[in-house]
mmCIF file of C-alpha atoms in Angstrom:
data_model
loop_
_atom_site.group_PDB
_atom_site.id
_atom_site.type_symbol
_atom_site.label_atom_id
_atom_site.label_comp_id
_atom_site.label_asym_id
_atom_site.label_seq_id
_atom_site.Cartn_x
_atom_site.Cartn_y
_atom_site.Cartn_z
ATOM 1 C CA MET G 1 -5.379 4.774 -16.294
ATOM 2 C CA GLU G 2 -3.101 6.617 -13.851
ATOM 3 C CA LYS G 3 -0.137 4.990 -12.230
ATOM 4 C CA ARG G 4 -0.479 4.134 -8.576
ATOM 5 C CA GLY G 5 0.188 7.171 -6.414
ATOM 6 C CA ASP G 6 -0.568 9.631 -9.215
ATOM 7 C CA PRO G 7 -3.375 12.191 -9.008
ATOM 8 C CA VAL G 8 -6.687 11.278 -10.609
ATOM 9 C CA GLY G 9 -8.179 13.782 -13.027
ATOM 10 C CA TRP G 10 -11.917 13.120 -12.782
ATOM 11 C CA ASP G 11 -13.737 16.389 -13.439
ATOM 12 C CA GLY G 12 -14.556 18.156 -10.188
ATOM 13 C CA ALA G 13 -12.801 15.581 -7.998
ATOM 14 C CA VAL G 14 -10.844 17.053 -5.096
ATOM 15 C CA ASN G 15 -7.814 15.357 -3.614
ATOM 16 C CA ALA G 16 -8.276 12.223 -5.721
ATOM 17 C CA TRP G 17 -5.473 9.650 -5.890
ATOM 18 C CA ARG G 18 -4.901 6.030 -6.758
ATOM 19 C CA VAL G 19 -4.045 4.132 -3.566
ATOM 20 C CA ALA G 20 -3.107 0.799 -5.110
ATOM 21 C CA GLY G 21 -4.315 -1.164 -8.118
ATOM 22 C CA GLY G 22 -8.085 -0.768 -8.326
ATOM 23 C CA VAL G 23 -8.435 1.283 -5.134
ATOM 24 C CA TYR G 24 -8.799 5.072 -5.238
ATOM 25 C CA ARG G 25 -9.351 7.750 -2.595
ATOM 26 C CA MET G 26 -10.757 11.288 -2.742
ATOM 27 C CA GLY G 27 -12.645 14.029 -0.935
ATOM 28 C CA ARG G 28 -16.431 14.531 -0.993
ATOM 29 C CA ARG G 29 -18.106 12.733 -3.878
ATOM 30 C CA GLU G 30 -20.509 15.682 -4.215
ATOM 31 C CA TRP G 31 -17.667 17.658 -5.817
ATOM 32 C CA LEU G 32 -17.672 15.443 -8.919
ATOM 33 C CA THR G 33 -19.501 16.701 -11.998
ATOM 34 C CA GLU G 34 -21.475 14.435 -14.294
ATOM 35 C CA ALA G 35 -18.424 14.337 -16.539
ATOM 36 C CA GLY G 36 -16.325 13.346 -13.531
ATOM 37 C CA TRP G 37 -18.640 10.455 -12.696
ATOM 38 C CA GLN G 38 -18.424 9.268 -16.278
ATOM 39 C CA GLN G 39 -14.631 9.454 -16.160
ATOM 40 C CA ALA G 40 -14.578 7.427 -12.932
ATOM 41 C CA TYR G 41 -16.855 4.856 -14.569
ATOM 42 C CA ASP G 42 -14.604 4.748 -17.621
ATOM 43 C CA ASP G 43 -11.665 4.098 -15.277
ATOM 44 C CA GLY G 44 -13.474 1.046 -13.979
ATOM 45 C CA VAL G 45 -15.017 2.367 -10.766
ATOM 46 C CA ARG G 46 -18.177 0.528 -9.768
ATOM 47 C CA THR G 47 -18.197 0.915 -5.955
ATOM 48 C CA VAL G 48 -17.951 4.080 -3.841
ATOM 49 C CA VAL G 49 -17.453 3.660 -0.082
ATOM 50 C CA ASP G 50 -18.412 6.802 1.841
ATOM 51 C CA LEU G 51 -16.595 6.912 5.196
ATOM 52 C CA ARG G 52 -18.556 9.893 6.550
ATOM 53 C CA HIS G 53 -21.316 9.908 9.115
ATOM 54 C CA PRO G 54 -24.625 10.002 7.177
ATOM 55 C CA ARG G 55 -25.420 13.529 8.365
ATOM 56 C CA GLU G 56 -22.355 14.792 6.474
ATOM 57 C CA ALA G 57 -23.516 13.424 3.128
ATOM 58 C CA LEU G 58 -25.389 16.557 2.120
ATOM 59 C CA ARG G 59 -25.271 18.550 -1.057
ATOM 60 C CA ARG G 60 -24.032 22.134 -0.757
ATOM 61 C CA ASP G 61 -25.231 25.049 -2.862
ATOM 62 C CA THR G 62 -21.816 25.232 -4.499
ATOM 63 C CA ASP G 63 -21.861 21.552 -5.563
ATOM 64 C CA PRO G 64 -22.657 20.708 -9.175
ATOM 65 C CA VAL G 65 -26.170 19.555 -10.005
ATOM 66 C CA ILE G 66 -26.050 15.870 -10.920
ATOM 67 C CA ALA G 67 -28.770 13.919 -12.707
ATOM 68 C CA ASP G 68 -29.657 10.526 -11.285
ATOM 69 C CA HIS G 69 -28.374 8.743 -14.375
ATOM 70 C CA ALA G 70 -24.827 9.907 -13.561
ATOM 71 C CA PHE G 71 -24.677 7.222 -10.854
ATOM 72 C CA ALA G 72 -25.933 4.418 -13.067
ATOM 73 C CA GLY G 73 -23.803 1.343 -12.533
ATOM 74 C CA MET G 74 -22.312 2.699 -9.298
ATOM 75 C CA ASN G 75 -22.919 1.124 -5.888
ATOM 76 C CA ILE G 76 -22.595 3.751 -3.141
ATOM 77 C CA VAL G 77 -22.020 2.233 0.302
ATOM 78 C CA ILE G 78 -22.262 4.286 3.498
ATOM 79 C CA ALA G 79 -19.710 2.892 5.964
ATOM 80 C CA PRO G 80 -18.679 5.489 8.577
ATOM 81 C CA THR G 81 -15.454 4.921 10.471
ATOM 82 C CA GLU G 82 -16.536 6.650 13.692
ATOM 83 C CA GLU G 83 -19.309 8.011 15.903
ATOM 84 C CA PRO G 84 -18.525 11.738 15.974
ATOM 85 C CA ASP G 85 -20.702 12.437 19.041
ATOM 86 C CA ASP G 86 -19.249 9.615 21.108
ATOM 87 C CA PRO G 87 -17.382 11.181 24.079
ATOM 88 C CA ARG G 88 -14.894 8.317 23.956
ATOM 89 C CA PHE G 89 -14.002 9.393 20.424
ATOM 90 C CA THR G 90 -13.732 13.110 21.125
ATOM 91 C CA ALA G 91 -11.623 12.426 24.219
ATOM 92 C CA VAL G 92 -8.860 10.769 22.189
ATOM 93 C CA CYS G 93 -9.331 12.165 18.670
ATOM 94 C CA GLY G 94 -10.640 15.671 19.265
ATOM 95 C CA PRO G 95 -13.731 17.037 17.507
ATOM 96 C CA TYR G 96 -12.783 15.100 14.364
ATOM 97 C CA LEU G 97 -10.012 12.836 13.121
ATOM 98 C CA ASN G 98 -7.199 15.013 11.760
ATOM 99 C CA ASP G 99 -3.937 13.343 12.796
ATOM 100 C CA PRO G 100 -2.564 9.838 12.098
ATOM 101 C CA ALA G 101 -1.395 9.769 15.714
ATOM 102 C CA HIS G 102 -5.085 9.186 16.555
ATOM 103 C CA TYR G 103 -5.819 6.477 13.976
ATOM 104 C CA LEU G 104 -5.079 3.623 16.375
ATOM 105 C CA HIS G 105 -7.532 5.063 18.900
ATOM 106 C CA ASN G 106 -10.188 5.211 16.182
ATOM 107 C CA VAL G 107 -9.840 1.601 15.059
ATOM 108 C CA ARG G 108 -9.707 0.279 18.613
ATOM 109 C CA LEU G 109 -12.894 2.156 19.526
ATOM 110 C CA TYR G 110 -14.813 0.953 16.459
ATOM 111 C CA PRO G 111 -13.347 -2.313 15.174
ATOM 112 C CA GLN G 112 -16.643 -3.406 13.646
ATOM 113 C CA LYS G 113 -17.030 -0.140 11.741
ATOM 114 C CA ILE G 114 -13.552 -0.589 10.266
ATOM 115 C CA VAL G 115 -14.344 -4.190 9.366
ATOM 116 C CA ALA G 116 -17.553 -3.002 7.677
ATOM 117 C CA VAL G 117 -15.496 -0.649 5.494
ATOM 118 C CA PHE G 118 -13.179 -3.450 4.425
ATOM 119 C CA ARG G 119 -16.082 -5.831 3.911
ATOM 120 C CA ALA G 120 -17.599 -3.283 1.510
ATOM 121 C CA VAL G 121 -14.316 -3.074 -0.392
ATOM 122 C CA ALA G 122 -14.016 -6.858 -0.495
ATOM 123 C CA ALA G 123 -17.614 -7.246 -1.662
ATOM 124 C CA ALA G 124 -17.212 -5.035 -4.713
ATOM 125 C CA ALA G 125 -18.785 -7.319 -7.311
ATOM 126 C CA ALA G 126 -17.159 -5.688 -10.301
ATOM 127 C CA GLY G 127 -14.654 -2.973 -11.047
ATOM 128 C CA ALA G 128 -12.573 -0.610 -8.996
ATOM 129 C CA VAL G 129 -13.415 1.016 -5.650
ATOM 130 C CA VAL G 130 -13.240 4.611 -4.405
ATOM 131 C CA ILE G 131 -13.051 5.360 -0.676
ATOM 132 C CA HIS G 132 -13.823 8.905 0.370
ATOM 133 C CA CYS G 133 -14.540 11.092 3.358
ATOM 134 C CA ALA G 134 -14.910 14.884 3.431
ATOM 135 C CA ALA G 135 -11.398 16.213 2.837
ATOM 136 C CA GLY G 136 -9.929 12.950 1.577
ATOM 137 C CA ARG G 137 -7.169 13.175 4.163
ATOM 138 C CA ASP G 138 -7.661 11.374 7.477
ATOM 139 C CA ARG G 139 -10.600 8.977 7.437
ATOM 140 C CA SER G 140 -9.612 8.113 3.896
ATOM 141 C CA GLY G 141 -5.998 8.161 5.066
ATOM 142 C CA LEU G 142 -6.675 5.629 7.804
ATOM 143 C CA VAL G 143 -8.317 3.177 5.404
ATOM 144 C CA ALA G 144 -5.825 3.831 2.595
ATOM 145 C CA ALA G 145 -2.870 3.163 4.904
ATOM 146 C CA MET G 146 -4.405 -0.154 5.971
ATOM 147 C CA ILE G 147 -4.975 -1.116 2.324
ATOM 148 C CA GLN G 148 -1.376 -0.207 1.552
ATOM 149 C CA ASP G 149 -0.318 -2.333 4.508
ATOM 150 C CA LEU G 150 -2.286 -5.302 3.122
ATOM 151 C CA ALA G 151 -0.699 -4.647 -0.271
ATOM 152 C CA GLY G 152 2.788 -4.832 1.250
ATOM 153 C CA HIS G 153 3.796 -1.258 0.506
ATOM 154 C CA PRO G 154 7.012 -0.067 2.177
ATOM 155 C CA ASP G 155 7.016 2.548 4.916
ATOM 156 C CA GLN G 156 7.998 5.458 2.681
ATOM 157 C CA ARG G 157 5.226 4.759 0.201
ATOM 158 C CA ILE G 158 2.655 4.734 2.990
ATOM 159 C CA ALA G 159 4.023 8.015 4.388
ATOM 160 C CA ASP G 160 4.032 9.507 0.892
ATOM 161 C CA GLY G 161 0.375 8.530 0.420
ATOM 162 C CA TYR G 162 -0.600 10.518 3.480
ATOM 163 C CA ALA G 163 1.540 13.487 2.427
ATOM 164 C CA GLN G 164 -0.007 13.573 -1.063
ATOM 165 C CA ALA G 165 -3.504 13.756 0.358
ATOM 166 C CA ALA G 166 -2.580 16.326 3.011
ATOM 167 C CA ARG G 167 -0.958 18.516 0.379
ATOM 168 C CA GLY G 168 -3.926 18.021 -1.934
ATOM 169 C CA ILE G 169 -6.504 19.318 0.511
ATOM 170 C CA ASN G 170 -4.155 22.061 1.677
ATOM 171 C CA GLU G 171 -4.042 23.328 -1.894
ATOM 172 C CA ARG G 172 -7.848 23.276 -1.973
ATOM 173 C CA TYR G 173 -7.851 25.475 1.125
ATOM 174 C CA ARG G 174 -5.472 27.890 -0.611
ATOM 175 C CA THR G 175 -7.757 28.298 -3.609
ATOM 176 C CA HIS G 176 -11.213 27.911 -2.033
ATOM 177 C CA GLY G 177 -10.696 28.554 1.669
ATOM 178 C CA PRO G 178 -11.087 26.046 4.527
ATOM 179 C CA PRO G 179 -14.537 24.683 5.417
ATOM 180 C CA HIS G 180 -14.435 25.861 9.037
ATOM 181 C CA ALA G 181 -12.265 27.686 11.554
ATOM 182 C CA ARG G 182 -10.431 24.562 12.729
ATOM 183 C CA GLU G 183 -8.780 24.160 9.319
ATOM 184 C CA ARG G 184 -6.480 26.610 7.546
ATOM 185 C CA TYR G 185 -4.133 26.798 4.597
ATOM 186 C CA LEU G 186 -0.514 26.146 5.608
ATOM 187 C CA PRO G 187 2.456 27.531 3.676
ATOM 188 C CA ASP G 188 5.104 24.926 2.905
ATOM 189 C CA ALA G 189 7.409 26.145 5.644
ATOM 190 C CA ASP G 190 4.736 25.063 8.137
ATOM 191 C CA LEU G 191 3.334 22.112 6.229
ATOM 192 C CA ALA G 192 6.564 20.248 5.431
ATOM 193 C CA PRO G 193 7.684 19.586 9.032
ATOM 194 C CA LEU G 194 4.119 18.662 9.977
ATOM 195 C CA LEU G 195 4.033 16.091 7.194
ATOM 196 C CA GLU G 196 7.340 14.624 8.332
ATOM 197 C CA GLU G 197 5.834 14.060 11.765
ATOM 198 C CA ARG G 198 2.524 12.747 10.470
ATOM 199 C CA GLY G 199 4.205 10.535 7.890
ATOM 200 C CA ARG G 200 6.041 8.795 10.700
ATOM 201 C CA ALA G 201 2.780 8.538 12.649
ATOM 202 C CA VAL G 202 0.845 6.858 9.839
ATOM 203 C CA VAL G 203 3.617 4.283 9.405
ATOM 204 C CA THR G 204 3.678 3.659 13.156
ATOM 205 C CA PHE G 205 -0.084 3.172 13.030
ATOM 206 C CA VAL G 206 -0.066 0.357 10.473
ATOM 207 C CA ARG G 207 2.991 -1.342 11.926
ATOM 208 C CA GLU G 208 1.543 -1.361 15.440
ATOM 209 C CA LEU G 209 -1.890 -2.384 14.213
ATOM 210 C CA ASP G 210 -0.926 -5.135 11.725
ATOM 211 C CA SER G 211 -3.907 -4.626 9.438
ATOM 212 C CA ARG G 212 -4.266 -8.247 8.417
ATOM 213 C CA ALA G 213 -4.233 -9.549 11.995
ATOM 214 C CA PHE G 214 -6.624 -6.827 13.177
ATOM 215 C CA LEU G 215 -9.157 -7.516 10.446
ATOM 216 C CA LEU G 216 -9.024 -11.278 10.931
ATOM 217 C CA GLN G 217 -9.373 -10.953 14.698
ATOM 218 C CA ASN G 218 -12.473 -8.806 14.219
ATOM 219 C CA GLY G 219 -14.334 -11.010 11.805
ATOM 220 C CA LEU G 220 -13.121 -10.352 8.262
ATOM 221 C CA SER G 221 -12.540 -13.673 6.522
ATOM 222 C CA PRO G 222 -9.301 -14.743 4.809
ATOM 223 C CA GLN G 223 -11.283 -14.870 1.564
ATOM 224 C CA GLU G 224 -12.365 -11.241 1.985
ATOM 225 C CA ILE G 225 -8.792 -10.166 2.697
ATOM 226 C CA GLY G 226 -7.725 -12.056 -0.406
ATOM 227 C CA SER G 227 -10.264 -10.126 -2.462
ATOM 228 C CA ILE G 228 -8.879 -6.822 -1.179
ATOM 229 C CA GLU G 229 -5.306 -7.898 -1.855
ATOM 230 C CA ARG G 230 -6.170 -8.846 -5.422
ATOM 231 C CA LEU G 231 -7.951 -5.521 -5.935
ATOM 232 C CA ALA G 232 -4.936 -3.640 -4.543
ATOM 233 C CA ALA G 233 -2.686 -5.615 -6.870
ATOM 234 C CA GLY G 234 -4.686 -4.409 -9.841
ATOM 235 C CA GLN G 235 -6.639 -7.622 -10.383
ATOM 236 C CA VAL G 236 -9.929 -5.753 -10.768
ATOM 237 C CA PRO G 237 -13.000 -8.011 -11.011
ATOM 238 C CA LEU G 238 -15.170 -7.488 -14.072
#
């Protein structure tokens, strides 16, 4: 098993990382091959939490063909973090979430959606959990930062988690091209200062939010938070 913070080598996985203990993050699950799903299973993954709006969860022609048995033993939970067509969302976050400076707006608009994500993580009956969005950068980054906050990670580790994921998807854009015109590959001279700024923003987000207090205030139970903390500490239920 990889050390926390190290890249995860499941076949086909894009921008896959260990967040903490038994919690992983990555880009679209449709990128995984059958071998990749087996590797994730062998690493203890039993729950996949998809943070995308359901209309995004579509197979592309370039995705590998996966037999149904590849998902055996996996519980896939759809738990979107936002309503992409909500004018309140687009007014403060733009057409999609792509900057930690907007994370606080997102959670304040949709507290119950965020709680539903964490409830799905807490409810994982057995094994490790993967959270994923499309790129594995910002929706995953929002949830990963909150999990790191619950786990007691220091500021630099939280900033580094965001930077790893941002660099990971940037490298994908270099080799495969961006998915649309609003994204582009950035050379390091442009990316590094941006990550300094966004690393500070993701730390500001969790410190202003106080993940534990936010989740409790919005209905997550102390027992559920305890389950997440144990998972993030590597105490993976079997």
